[in-house]
XYZ file of C-alpha atoms in Angstrom:
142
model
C 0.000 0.000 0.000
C 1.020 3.615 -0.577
C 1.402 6.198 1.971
C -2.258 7.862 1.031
C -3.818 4.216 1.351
C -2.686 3.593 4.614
C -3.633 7.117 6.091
C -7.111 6.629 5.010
C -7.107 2.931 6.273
C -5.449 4.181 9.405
C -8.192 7.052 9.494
C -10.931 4.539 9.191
C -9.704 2.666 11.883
C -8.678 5.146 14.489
C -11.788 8.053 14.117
C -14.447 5.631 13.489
C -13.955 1.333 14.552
C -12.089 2.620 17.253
C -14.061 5.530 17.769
C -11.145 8.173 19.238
C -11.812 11.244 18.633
C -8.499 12.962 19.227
C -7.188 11.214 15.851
C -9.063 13.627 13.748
C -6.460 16.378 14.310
C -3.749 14.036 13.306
C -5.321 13.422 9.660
C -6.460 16.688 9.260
C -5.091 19.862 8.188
C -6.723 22.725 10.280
C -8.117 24.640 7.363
C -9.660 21.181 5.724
C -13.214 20.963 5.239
C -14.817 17.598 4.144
C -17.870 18.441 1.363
C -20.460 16.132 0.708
C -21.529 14.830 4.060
C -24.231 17.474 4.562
C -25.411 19.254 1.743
C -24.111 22.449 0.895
C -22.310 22.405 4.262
C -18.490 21.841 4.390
C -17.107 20.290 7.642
C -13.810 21.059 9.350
C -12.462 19.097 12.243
C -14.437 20.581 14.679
C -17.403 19.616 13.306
C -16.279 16.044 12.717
C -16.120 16.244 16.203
C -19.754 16.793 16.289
C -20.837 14.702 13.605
C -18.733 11.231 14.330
C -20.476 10.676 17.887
C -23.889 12.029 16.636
C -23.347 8.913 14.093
C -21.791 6.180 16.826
C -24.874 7.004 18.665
C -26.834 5.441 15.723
C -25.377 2.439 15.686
C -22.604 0.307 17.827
C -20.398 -2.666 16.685
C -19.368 -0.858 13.281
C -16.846 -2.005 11.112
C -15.669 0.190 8.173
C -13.575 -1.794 5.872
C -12.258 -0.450 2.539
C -12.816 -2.356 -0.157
C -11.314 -0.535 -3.425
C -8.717 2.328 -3.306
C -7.492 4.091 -6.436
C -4.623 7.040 -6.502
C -4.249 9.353 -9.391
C -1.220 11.950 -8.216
C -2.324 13.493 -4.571
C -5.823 12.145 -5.021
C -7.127 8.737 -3.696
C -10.377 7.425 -3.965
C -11.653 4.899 -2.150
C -14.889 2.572 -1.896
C -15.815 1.361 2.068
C -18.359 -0.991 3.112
C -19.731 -0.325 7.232
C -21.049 -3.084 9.011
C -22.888 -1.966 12.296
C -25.957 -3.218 14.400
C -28.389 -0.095 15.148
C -28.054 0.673 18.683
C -31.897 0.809 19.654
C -32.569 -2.572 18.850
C -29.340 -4.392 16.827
C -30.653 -4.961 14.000
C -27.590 -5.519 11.233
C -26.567 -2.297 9.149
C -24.734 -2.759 5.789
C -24.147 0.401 3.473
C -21.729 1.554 1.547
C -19.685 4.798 0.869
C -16.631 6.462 -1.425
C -14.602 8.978 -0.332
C -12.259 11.315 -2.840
C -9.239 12.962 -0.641
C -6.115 14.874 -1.432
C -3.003 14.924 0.589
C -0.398 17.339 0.692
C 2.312 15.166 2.421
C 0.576 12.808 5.484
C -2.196 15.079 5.857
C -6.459 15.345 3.812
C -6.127 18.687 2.934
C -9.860 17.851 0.711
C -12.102 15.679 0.767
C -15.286 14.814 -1.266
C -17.984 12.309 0.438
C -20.668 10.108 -0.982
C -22.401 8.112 2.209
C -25.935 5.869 1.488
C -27.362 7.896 4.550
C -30.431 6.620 2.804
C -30.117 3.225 3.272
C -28.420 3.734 6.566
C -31.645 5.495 7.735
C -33.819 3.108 6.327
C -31.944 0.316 7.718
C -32.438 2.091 11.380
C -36.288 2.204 10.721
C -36.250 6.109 10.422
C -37.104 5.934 6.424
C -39.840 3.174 5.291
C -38.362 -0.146 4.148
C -37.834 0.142 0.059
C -38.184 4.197 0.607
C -35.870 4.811 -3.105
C -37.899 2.399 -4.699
C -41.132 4.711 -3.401
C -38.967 7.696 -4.265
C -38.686 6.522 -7.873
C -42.234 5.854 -7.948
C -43.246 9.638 -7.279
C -44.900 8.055 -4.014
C -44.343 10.082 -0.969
C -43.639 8.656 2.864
C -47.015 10.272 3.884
């Protein structure tokens, strides 16, 4: 693995499966802001500091495992699969997301997100079951 892939595997690992916090600062430069997760709002560090136990309070066991990782120059992009039980009731999660960063030496300095918060959402019973099939329907959840 190159240097890139094993920052964002050790990113994966240390912010989120081992859930600490304090890592962020190491992976992050302090003017970064990660686009994508919320739309049309960019997130620095501090605000991952919000958002990552706002998320672990979802769901417990999770597992984030890359699956794919490509590089073209300081850009990787990777594919990652979570595995998690929701917290209120442990049922199994299992959705997918890509994330496009560039480095300037050991350190995302951006970051572009794409995160099935749908299917997360309807696999914690806060969307109906087969809501983007309804979606594509025209149906609404009313």
């Amino acid at each position: 693995m190159s240097q890139k892939q094993d920052l964002l595997t050790e990113w994966f690992e240390e912010v989120w499966n081992k859930q600490n916090l304090d890592a962020i600062d190491r992976f992050f430069e302090p003017d970064t802001e990660a686009n994508g997760i919320l739309p049309d709002m960019a997130m620095g560090s501090g605000d991952y500091r919000d958002f990552v136990p706002l998320m672990l309070e979802l769901v417990e066991d999770i597992d984030i495992q890359i699956k794919l990782m490509t590089e073209n120059g300081p850009w990787l992009q990777a594919l990652y699969h979570v595995k998690a039980r929701a917290s209120h009731n442990g049922a199994p999660i299992d959705v997918m997301g890509q994330v496009c960063v560039r480095f300037e030496g050991s350190l995302m300095v951006e970051t572009y997100n794409c995160f099935d918060f749908f299917g997360l959402f309807e696999q914690l019973g806060q969307l109906p079951e087969q809501s983007l099939a309804l979606c594509l329907t025209g149906q609404s959840f009313q």
